[in-house]
XYZ file of C-alpha atoms in Angstrom:
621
model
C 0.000 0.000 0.000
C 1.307 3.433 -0.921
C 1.937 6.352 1.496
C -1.351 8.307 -0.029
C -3.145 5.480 0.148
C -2.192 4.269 4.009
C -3.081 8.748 4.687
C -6.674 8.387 4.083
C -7.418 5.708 7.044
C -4.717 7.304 9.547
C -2.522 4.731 11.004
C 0.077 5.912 13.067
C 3.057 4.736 11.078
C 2.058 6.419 8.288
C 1.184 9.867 10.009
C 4.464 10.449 11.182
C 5.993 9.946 7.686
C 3.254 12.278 6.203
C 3.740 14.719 8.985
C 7.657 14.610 8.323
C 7.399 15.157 4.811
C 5.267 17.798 5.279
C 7.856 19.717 7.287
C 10.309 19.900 4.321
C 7.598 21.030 2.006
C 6.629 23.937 4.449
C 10.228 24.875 4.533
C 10.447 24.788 0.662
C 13.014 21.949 0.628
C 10.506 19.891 -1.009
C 8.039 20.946 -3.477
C 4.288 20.862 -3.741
C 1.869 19.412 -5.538
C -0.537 22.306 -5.526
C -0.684 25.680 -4.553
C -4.045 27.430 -3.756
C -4.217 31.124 -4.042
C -7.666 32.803 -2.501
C -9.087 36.496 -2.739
C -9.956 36.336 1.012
C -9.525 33.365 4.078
C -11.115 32.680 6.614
C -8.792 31.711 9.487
C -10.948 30.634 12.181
C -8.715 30.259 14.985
C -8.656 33.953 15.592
C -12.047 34.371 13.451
C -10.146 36.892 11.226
C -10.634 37.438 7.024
C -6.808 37.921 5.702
C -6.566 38.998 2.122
C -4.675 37.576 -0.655
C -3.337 34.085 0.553
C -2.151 31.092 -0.750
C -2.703 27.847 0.408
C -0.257 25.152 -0.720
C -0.872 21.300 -1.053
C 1.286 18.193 -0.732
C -0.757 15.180 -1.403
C -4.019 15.119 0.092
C -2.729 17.922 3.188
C -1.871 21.008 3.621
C 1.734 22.032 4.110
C 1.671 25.724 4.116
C -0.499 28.817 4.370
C 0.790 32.480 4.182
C 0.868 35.883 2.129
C 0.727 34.844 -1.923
C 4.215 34.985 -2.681
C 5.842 34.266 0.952
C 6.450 30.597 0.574
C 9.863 29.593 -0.574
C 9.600 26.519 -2.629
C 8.641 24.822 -5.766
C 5.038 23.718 -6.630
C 4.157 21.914 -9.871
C 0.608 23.069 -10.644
C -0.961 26.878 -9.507
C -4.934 27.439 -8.844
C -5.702 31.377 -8.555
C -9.668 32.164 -7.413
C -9.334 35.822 -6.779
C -12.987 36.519 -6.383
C -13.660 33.201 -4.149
C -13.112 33.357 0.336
C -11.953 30.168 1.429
C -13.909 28.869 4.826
C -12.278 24.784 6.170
C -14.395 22.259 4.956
C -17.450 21.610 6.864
C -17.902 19.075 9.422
C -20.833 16.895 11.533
C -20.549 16.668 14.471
C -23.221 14.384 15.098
C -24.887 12.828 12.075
C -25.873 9.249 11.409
C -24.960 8.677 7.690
C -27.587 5.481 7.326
C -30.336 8.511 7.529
C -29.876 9.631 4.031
C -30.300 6.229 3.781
C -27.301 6.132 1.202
C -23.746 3.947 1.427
C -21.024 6.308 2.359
C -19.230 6.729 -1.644
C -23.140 8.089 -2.594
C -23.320 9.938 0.972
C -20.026 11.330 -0.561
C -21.066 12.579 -3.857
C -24.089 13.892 -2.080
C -22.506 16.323 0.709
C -19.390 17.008 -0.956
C -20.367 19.483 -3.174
C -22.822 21.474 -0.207
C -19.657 21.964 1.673
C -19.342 18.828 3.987
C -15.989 17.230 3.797
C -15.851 15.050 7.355
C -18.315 13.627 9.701
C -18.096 12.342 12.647
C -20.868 9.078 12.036
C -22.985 8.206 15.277
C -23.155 4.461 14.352
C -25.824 3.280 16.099
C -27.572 2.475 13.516
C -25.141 -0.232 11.644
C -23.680 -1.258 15.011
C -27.304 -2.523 15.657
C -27.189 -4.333 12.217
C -23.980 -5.759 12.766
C -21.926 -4.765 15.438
C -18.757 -6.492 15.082
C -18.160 -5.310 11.887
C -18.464 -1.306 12.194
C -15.293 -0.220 11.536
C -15.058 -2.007 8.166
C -18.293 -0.937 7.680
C -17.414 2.424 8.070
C -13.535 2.567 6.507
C -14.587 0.803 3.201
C -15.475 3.833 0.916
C -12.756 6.096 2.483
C -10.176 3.069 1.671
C -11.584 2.289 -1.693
C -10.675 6.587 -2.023
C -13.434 8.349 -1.370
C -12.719 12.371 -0.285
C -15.239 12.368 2.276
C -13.718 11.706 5.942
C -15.699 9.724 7.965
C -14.409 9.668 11.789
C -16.716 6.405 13.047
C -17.853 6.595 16.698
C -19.487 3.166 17.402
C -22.657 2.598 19.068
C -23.338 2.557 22.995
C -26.574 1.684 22.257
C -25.628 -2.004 21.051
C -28.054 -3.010 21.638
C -29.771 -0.027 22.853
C -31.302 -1.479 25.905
C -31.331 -4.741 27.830
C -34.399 -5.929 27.282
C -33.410 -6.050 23.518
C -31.137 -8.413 21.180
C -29.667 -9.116 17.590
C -27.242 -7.557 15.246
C -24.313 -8.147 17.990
C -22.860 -6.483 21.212
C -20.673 -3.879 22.232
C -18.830 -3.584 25.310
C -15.475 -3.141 26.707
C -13.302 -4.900 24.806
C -15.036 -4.226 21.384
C -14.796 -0.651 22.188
C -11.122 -0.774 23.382
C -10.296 -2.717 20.248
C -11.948 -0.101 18.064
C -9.435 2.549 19.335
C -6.868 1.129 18.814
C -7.083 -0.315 15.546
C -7.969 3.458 13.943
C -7.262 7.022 14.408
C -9.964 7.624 12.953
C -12.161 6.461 15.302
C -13.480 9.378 17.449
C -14.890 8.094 20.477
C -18.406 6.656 21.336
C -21.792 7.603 20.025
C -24.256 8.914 21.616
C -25.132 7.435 25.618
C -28.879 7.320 25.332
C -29.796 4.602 28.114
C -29.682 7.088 31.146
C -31.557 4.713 33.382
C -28.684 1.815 32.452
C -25.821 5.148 33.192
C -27.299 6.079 36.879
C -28.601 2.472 38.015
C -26.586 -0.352 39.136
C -29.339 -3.028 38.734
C -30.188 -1.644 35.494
C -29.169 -4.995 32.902
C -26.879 -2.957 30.575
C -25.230 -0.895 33.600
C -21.736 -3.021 33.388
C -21.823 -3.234 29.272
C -22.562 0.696 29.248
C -19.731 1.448 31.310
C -17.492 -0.439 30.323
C -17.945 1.152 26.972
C -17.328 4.491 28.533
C -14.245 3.416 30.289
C -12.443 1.935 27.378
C -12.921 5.205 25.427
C -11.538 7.080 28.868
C -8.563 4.622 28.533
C -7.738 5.770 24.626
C -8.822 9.441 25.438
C -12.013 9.577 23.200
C -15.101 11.302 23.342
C -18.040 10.024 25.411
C -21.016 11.624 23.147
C -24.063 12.133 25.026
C -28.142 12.528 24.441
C -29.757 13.864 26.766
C -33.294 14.074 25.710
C -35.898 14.827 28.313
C -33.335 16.157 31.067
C -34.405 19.273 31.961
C -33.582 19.196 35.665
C -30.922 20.661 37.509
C -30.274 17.333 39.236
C -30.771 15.217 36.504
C -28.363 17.594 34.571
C -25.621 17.812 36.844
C -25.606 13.732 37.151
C -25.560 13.763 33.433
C -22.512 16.202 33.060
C -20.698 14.312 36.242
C -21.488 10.995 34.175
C -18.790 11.912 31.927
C -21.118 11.933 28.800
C -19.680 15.277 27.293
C -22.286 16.479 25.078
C -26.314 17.042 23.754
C -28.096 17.226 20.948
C -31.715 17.058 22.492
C -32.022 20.582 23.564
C -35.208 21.693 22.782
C -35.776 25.158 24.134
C -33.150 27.883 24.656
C -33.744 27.212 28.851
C -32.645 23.283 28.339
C -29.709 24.846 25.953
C -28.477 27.313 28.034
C -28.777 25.172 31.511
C -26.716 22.187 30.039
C -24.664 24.499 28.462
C -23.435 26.415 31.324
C -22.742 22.700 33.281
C -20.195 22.046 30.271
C -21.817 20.495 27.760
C -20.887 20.533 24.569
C -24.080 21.470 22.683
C -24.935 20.072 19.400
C -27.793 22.619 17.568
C -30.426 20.888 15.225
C -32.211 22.684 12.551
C -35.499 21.978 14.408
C -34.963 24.484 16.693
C -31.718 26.312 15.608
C -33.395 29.616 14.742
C -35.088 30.093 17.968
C -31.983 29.113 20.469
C -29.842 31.528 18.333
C -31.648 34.446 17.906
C -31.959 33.441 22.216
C -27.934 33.250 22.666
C -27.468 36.424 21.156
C -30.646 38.286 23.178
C -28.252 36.667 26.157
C -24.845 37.940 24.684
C -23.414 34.855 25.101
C -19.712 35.706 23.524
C -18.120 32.551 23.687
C -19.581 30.322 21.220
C -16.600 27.371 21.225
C -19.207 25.043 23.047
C -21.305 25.148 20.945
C -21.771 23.040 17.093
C -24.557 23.076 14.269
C -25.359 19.530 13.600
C -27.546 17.661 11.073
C -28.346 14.411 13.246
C -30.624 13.408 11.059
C -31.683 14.218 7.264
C -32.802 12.092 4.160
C -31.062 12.031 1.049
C -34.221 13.743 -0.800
C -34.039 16.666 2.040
C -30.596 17.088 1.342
C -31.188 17.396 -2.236
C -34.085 20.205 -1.899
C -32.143 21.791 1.618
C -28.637 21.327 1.486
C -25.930 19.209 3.768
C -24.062 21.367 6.925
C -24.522 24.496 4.786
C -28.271 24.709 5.397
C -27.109 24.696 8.868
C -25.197 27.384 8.253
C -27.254 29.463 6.478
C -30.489 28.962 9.173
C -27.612 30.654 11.785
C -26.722 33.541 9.695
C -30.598 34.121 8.835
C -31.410 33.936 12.894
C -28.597 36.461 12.767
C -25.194 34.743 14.082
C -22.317 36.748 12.075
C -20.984 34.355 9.443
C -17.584 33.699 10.987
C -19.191 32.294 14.074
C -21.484 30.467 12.088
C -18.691 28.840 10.529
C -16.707 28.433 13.274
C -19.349 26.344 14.680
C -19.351 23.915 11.774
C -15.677 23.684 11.173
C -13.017 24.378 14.497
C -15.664 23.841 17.454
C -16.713 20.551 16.619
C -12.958 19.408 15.506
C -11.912 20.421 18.841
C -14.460 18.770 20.761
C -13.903 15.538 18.600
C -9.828 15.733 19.114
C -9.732 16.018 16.103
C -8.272 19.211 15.126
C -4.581 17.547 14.104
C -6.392 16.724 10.671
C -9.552 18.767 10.274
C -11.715 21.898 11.459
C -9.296 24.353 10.265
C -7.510 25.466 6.993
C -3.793 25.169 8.852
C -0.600 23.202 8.076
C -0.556 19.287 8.760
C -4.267 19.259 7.552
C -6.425 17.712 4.851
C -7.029 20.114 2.360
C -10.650 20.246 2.599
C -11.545 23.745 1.529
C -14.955 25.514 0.768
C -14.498 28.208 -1.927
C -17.605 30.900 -1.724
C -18.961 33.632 -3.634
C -21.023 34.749 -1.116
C -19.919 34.868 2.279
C -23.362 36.655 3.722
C -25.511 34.040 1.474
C -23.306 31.191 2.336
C -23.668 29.997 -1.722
C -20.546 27.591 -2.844
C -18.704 27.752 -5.882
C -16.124 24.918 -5.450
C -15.385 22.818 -2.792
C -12.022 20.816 -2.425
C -11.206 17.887 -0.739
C -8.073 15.777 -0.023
C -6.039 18.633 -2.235
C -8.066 18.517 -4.970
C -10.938 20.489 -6.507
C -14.330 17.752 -5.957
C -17.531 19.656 -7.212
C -17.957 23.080 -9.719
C -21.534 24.429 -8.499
C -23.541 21.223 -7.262
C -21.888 19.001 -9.314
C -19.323 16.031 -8.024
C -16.019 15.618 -9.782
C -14.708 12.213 -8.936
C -16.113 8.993 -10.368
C -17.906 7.368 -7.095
C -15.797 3.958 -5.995
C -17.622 1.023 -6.762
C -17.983 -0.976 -3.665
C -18.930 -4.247 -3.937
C -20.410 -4.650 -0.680
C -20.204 -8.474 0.994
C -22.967 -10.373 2.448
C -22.591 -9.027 5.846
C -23.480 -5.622 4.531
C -25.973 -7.025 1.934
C -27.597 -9.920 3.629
C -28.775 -8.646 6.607
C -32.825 -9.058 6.840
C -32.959 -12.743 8.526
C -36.812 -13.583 9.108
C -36.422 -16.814 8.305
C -39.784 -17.506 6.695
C -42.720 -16.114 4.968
C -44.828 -14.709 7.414
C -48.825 -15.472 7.224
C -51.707 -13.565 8.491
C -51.643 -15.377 11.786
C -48.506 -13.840 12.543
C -50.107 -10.814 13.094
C -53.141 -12.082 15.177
C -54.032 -10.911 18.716
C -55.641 -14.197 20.785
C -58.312 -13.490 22.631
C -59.104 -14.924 26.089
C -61.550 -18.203 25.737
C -64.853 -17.114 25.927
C -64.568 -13.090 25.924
C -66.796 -10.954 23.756
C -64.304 -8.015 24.301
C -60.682 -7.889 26.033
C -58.517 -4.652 27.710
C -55.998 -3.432 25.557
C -52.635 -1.986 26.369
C -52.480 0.951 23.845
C -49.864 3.016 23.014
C -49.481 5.967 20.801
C -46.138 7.551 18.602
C -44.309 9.062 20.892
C -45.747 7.671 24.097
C -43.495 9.579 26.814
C -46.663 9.028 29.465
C -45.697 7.011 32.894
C -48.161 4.204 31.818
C -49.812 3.255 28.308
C -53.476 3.985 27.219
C -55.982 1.247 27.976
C -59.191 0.510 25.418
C -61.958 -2.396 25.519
C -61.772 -4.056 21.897
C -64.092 -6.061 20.537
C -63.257 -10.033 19.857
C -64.384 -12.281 16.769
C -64.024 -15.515 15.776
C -61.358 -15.199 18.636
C -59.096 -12.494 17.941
C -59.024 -9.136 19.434
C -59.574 -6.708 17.002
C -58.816 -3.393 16.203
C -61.204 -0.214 16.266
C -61.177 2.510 13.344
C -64.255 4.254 15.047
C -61.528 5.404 17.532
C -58.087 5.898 15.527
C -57.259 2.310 17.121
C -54.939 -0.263 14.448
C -52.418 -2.161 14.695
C -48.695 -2.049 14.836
C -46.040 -5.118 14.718
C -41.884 -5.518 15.307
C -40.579 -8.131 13.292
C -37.149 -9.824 14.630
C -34.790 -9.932 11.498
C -31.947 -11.109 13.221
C -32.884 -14.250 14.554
C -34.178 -16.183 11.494
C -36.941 -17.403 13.885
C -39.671 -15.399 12.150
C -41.000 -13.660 15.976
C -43.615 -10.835 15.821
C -44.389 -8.530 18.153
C -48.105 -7.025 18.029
C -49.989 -4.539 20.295
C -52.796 -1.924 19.116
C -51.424 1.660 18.523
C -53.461 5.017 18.617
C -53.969 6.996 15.199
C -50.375 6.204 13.513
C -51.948 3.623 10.845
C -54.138 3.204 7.453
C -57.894 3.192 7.855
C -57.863 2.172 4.221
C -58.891 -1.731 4.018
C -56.276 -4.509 3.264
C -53.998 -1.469 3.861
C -50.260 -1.615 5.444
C -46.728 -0.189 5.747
C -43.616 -1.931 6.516
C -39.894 -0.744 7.148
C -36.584 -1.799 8.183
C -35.366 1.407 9.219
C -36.727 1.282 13.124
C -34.375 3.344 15.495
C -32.226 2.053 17.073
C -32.391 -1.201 16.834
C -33.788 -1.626 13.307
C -35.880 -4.807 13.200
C -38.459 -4.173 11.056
C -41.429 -2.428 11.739
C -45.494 -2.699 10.516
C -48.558 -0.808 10.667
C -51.804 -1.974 9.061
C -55.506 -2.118 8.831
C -55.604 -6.015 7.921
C -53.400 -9.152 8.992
C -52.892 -10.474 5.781
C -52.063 -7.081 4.419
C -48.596 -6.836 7.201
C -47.892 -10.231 6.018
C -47.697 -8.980 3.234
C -46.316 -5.908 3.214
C -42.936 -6.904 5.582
C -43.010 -10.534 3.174
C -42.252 -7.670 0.075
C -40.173 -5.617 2.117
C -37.965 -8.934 2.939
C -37.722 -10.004 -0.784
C -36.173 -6.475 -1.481
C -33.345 -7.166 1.327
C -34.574 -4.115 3.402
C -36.636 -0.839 2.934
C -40.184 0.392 2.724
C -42.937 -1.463 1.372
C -46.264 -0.411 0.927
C -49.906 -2.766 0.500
C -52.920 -0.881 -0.480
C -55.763 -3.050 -0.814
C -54.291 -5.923 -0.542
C -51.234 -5.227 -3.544
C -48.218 -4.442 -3.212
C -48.278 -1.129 -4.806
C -44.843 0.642 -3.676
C -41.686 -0.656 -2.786
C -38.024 1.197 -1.603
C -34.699 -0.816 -2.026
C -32.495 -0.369 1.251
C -30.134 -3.002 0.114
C -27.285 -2.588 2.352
C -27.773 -3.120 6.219
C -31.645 -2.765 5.934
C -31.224 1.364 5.939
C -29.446 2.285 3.058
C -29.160 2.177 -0.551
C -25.505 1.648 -2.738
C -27.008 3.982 -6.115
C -27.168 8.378 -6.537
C -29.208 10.797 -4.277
C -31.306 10.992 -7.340
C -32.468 7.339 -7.400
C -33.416 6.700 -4.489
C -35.012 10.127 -4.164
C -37.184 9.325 -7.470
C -38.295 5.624 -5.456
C -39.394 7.634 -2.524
C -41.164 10.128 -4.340
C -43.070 6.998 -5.645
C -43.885 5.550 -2.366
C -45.059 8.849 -0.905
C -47.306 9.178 -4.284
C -48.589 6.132 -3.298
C -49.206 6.515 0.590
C -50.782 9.427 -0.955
C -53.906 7.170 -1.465
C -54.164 5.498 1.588
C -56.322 7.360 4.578
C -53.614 7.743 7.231
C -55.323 7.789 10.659
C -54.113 10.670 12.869
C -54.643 12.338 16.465
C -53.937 15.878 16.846
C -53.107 15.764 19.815
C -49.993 14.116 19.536
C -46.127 15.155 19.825
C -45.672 18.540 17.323
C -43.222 16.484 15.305
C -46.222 13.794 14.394
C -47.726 15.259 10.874
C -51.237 13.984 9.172
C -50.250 11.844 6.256
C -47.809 9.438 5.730
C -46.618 8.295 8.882
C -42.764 8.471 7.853
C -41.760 9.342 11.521
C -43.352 6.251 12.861
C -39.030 4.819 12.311
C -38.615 7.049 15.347
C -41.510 6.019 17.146
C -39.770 2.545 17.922
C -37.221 4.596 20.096
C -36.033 2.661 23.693
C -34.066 5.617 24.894
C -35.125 7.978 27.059
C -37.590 9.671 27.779
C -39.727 6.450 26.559
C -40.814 4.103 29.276
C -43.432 1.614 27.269
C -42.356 0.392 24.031
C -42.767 -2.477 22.343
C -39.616 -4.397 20.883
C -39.540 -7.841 19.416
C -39.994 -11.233 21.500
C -37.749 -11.679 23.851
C -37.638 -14.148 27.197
C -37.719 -11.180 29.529
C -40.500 -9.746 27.454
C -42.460 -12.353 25.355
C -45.088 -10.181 24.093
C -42.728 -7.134 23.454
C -44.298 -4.937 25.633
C -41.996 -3.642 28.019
C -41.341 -0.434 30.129
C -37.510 0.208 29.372
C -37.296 2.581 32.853
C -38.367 0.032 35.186
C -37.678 -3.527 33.230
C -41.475 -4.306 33.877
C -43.620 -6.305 31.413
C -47.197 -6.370 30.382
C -50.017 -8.644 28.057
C -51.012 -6.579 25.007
C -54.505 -7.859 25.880
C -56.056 -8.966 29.322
């Protein structure tokens, strides 16, 4: 393996060579491969514009930057954009790649050209596919040459309680081992289990900690999420944990209160606009705590919004100056990652990740370069994509074992009951206990109601290969339509699949479709199969363009178009009318939930289980 090939997965061996080579060149005793002249850059350690500079390149890093003119050795090719400002490439701090539902070369060609050039993946969603193999996962399209730098944090939540199982498990040594075998590995996603962080007897205490100690012992970052803490206590005990950061802040009061206990806080577009224009009304003037993140954003969204330069432009709209607003996408998160030897900053010793812009107010891109090279004109990508044949463990990953049938589905009644008690929940059931309806029985199954928004909703183990359904009644999140039903793969965190339907046969049917296409969406509408969305690789994304897949989902949501989507409007602000997309989130075990269901298990044979407490309940009694 060459030297530029060993630089783009960061062993250690190889980083000192680079880093020696790149000595010489700065001292002009060896020459360059490129030199980089800009109108105006942004150097965001001091958060100053200097005019006129020139940026030169030896392989894929950065060896030099000074005064056009000022540096004293050869270069063999010379770019001059006088009328572009150069900003670092952007980077996530927080974003789960499998969300735009793309493999990372196609993530790649995606984000590149809107500015993002590194991100720091919160893996929790193909550790809970297959755990064990994560960092391959993860390395592949970066070793196979692709410019975008992917810094891999594996998943704490593996699986993301105790009461669940499948696709592997994380702990201490897996996480030490991790570590060590990559610089690139960051640290550990996001600790979401805060009942298995501050409770001994909770089953995933030792696992959870160990994971946080082994990333203590190799000086990583312990990523936090911290949704539903709002008080002091509870705050304080989170920040004392260790877990040094959230991305769950909701309202400038959570923001500010965690903020000012030192976490590192991680701003969503949900509710960016309001907790800036906040910070400023506060005159906060340090802002190095504080990141724009994506978390979570399809590859269609990205297409219509952008990548980590929406984020940026929301800030500078809610009226954050530009340089901050960069800052917060580029140095504060690289510095709260560790990672600022190789990114966050356009400064000797690191990759040449640069975003060229003709706008600095509007935030539009002309260019963007990565790894020393130029990578998109406008919106368009440069390189050819790698083609990744990916193996079986990436491919082969949705194990039912069998065709399911109608029965699978079915809800037993009690001998001899006319009607039974249901345990009911709803999307985004954060309630102490769940809802509890009388449902009618006949022939001897429980059925559900439509007269009252009541249907029915399923978790499908695809791990096991022992074909085991979970089933309860849900509240308004389902069709009304007959023969009518929805199945997907994508089912945070632990991605079995989930179904919602108005008939037995028509789940059956619906995941049975959904299985044949090795992962995705599937859609039944009376009774046919009328829309179906290939998520070949892990269950969650697809290896094809933006554009593809965008053009499939547009088909699917034409379809669900057709179907009449219960809905109660009551429910959590981030539950729209329509097609119940959002129901992959509603499978959620972290906190603040407390009942969920999750597929069979022998603590929890029906599913239903209150993830707080460890207590179990019938569906029906």
């Amino acid at each position: 393996m060459t030297q530029a090939s060993h630089d783009i997965s960061l062993d250690a061996d190889t980083e000192i060579a680079i880093r020696q080579n790149l000595t010489l060149v700065a001292l002009g005793k060896r020459p360059a491969d490129v030199a980089l002249r800009v109108g105006r850059l942004l150097d965001v350690h001091t958060r100053t514009w200097l005019s006129d500079q020139e940026i030169v390149i030896s392989g894929r890093r950065i060896a030099y930057v000074g005064n056009a003119g000022t540096w004293p050795g050869d270069v063999a090719k010379r770019v001059h954009e006088p009328d572009l400002a150069a900003v670092p490439g952007l980077g996530e701090v927080h974003k789960h790649i499998e969300s735009s539902h793309l493999t990372p070369e196609w993530e790649a060609a995606l984000v590149l050209p809107r500015g993002n050039t590194w991100t720091c993946e919160a893996s929790h969603e193909f550790s809970n596919v297959n755990g064990a193999r994560t960092l391959d996962f993860w390395l592949a399209a970066r070793r196979a040459g692709s410019p975008l730098k992917i810094f891999p944090l594996p998943g704490s939540a593996v699986p993301p309680t105790g009461y669940e199982h499948g696709g592997g498990w994380l702990g201490y040594d897996e996480q030490r081992d991790f570590l060590r075998e990559s610089l690139m590995v960051a640290g550990l996603d996001e600790v979401m289990d805060w009942p298995a962080v501050w409770n001994p007897d909770n089953p995933s205490y030792g696992r959870l900690w160990g994971m946080i100690r082994a990333t203590f012992e190799q000086r990583g970052v312990v990523e936090g999420h911290a949704a539903g803490i709002r008080d002091m206590p509870t705050i304080n005990a989170f920040a004392a944990a260790g877990l040094a950061s959230d991305h769950e802040a909701w309202t400038l009061e959570e923001f500010w209160d965690k903020l000012s206990r030192g976490l590192f806080m991680e701003l969503r577009p949900h509710t960016l606009p309001e907790v800036v224009a906040g910070l400023l009304d506060k005159g906060l003037a340090d802002w190095s705590q504080v990141a724009l993140t994506t978390d979570d954003r399809s590859a269609s969204d990205t297409l219509e919004l952008g990548a980590t330069d929406h984020n940026v432009r929301l800030a500078i709209k809610a009226g954050l100056a530009p340089e901050i607003a960069v800052q917060c996408v580029t140095i504060n998160p690289a510095r709260h990652m560790r990672l600022t030897p190789w990114v966050g900053s356009i400064a000797p010793g690191r990759y040449a990740d640069i975003v060229l812009l003709s706008d600095v107010a509007e935030f539009e891109i002309a260019k963007v370069w990565a790894d020393g090279a130029q990578v998109s004109d406008g919106k368009t990508y440069l390189p050819a994509v790698p083609k990744i044949d990916w193996p079986d463990w990436a491919a082969d990953t949705i194990n039912i074992g069998r065709s399911l049938e109608a029965e699978d589905f079915a809800v037993q009644a009690a001998p001899g009951r006319a009607t039974m008690k249901a345990a009911v929940l709803r999307p985004f059931h954060w309630a102490d206990d769940f809802l509890t309806f009388e449902l009618p029985v006949r022939d001897g199954l429980v059925q559900r109601d439509e007269s009252r928004n009541i249907t029915k909703f399923a978790v499908v183990d695809r791990f096991s290969g022992a074909g085991a359904v979970s089933k309860m009644f849900w509240l308004g999140c389902g069709p009304r339509t007959p023969d009518t039903a929805l199945a997907c793969s994508m089912a945070h965190d632990k991605h079995n699949v989930w179904c919602v339907g108005s008939s037995d046969a028509a789940m059956a049917k619906a995941v049975n479709a959904l299985a044949e296409n090795r992962g995705g969406w599937a859609l039944v509408r009376e009774g046919e199969v009328v829309a179906r969305v290939r998520y070949e690789i892990a269950g969650l994304m697809s290896c094809r363009p933006a554009e593809a897949l965008h053009e499939e989902m547009q088909h699917l949501y034409a379809e669900g178009a057709k179907v009449d989507w219960m809905y109660e409007p009551t429910f959590h602000p981030r539950w729209l009318p329509g097609f119940p997309e959002r129901l992959a989130f509603a499978t959620l075990t972290c906190a603040p939930w407390r009942w969920v269901l999750v597929a069979p298990s022998e603590h929890a044979p029906q599913g239903l289980v209150n993830v707080q407490t460890g207590e179990t309940h019938p569906v029906v009694f």
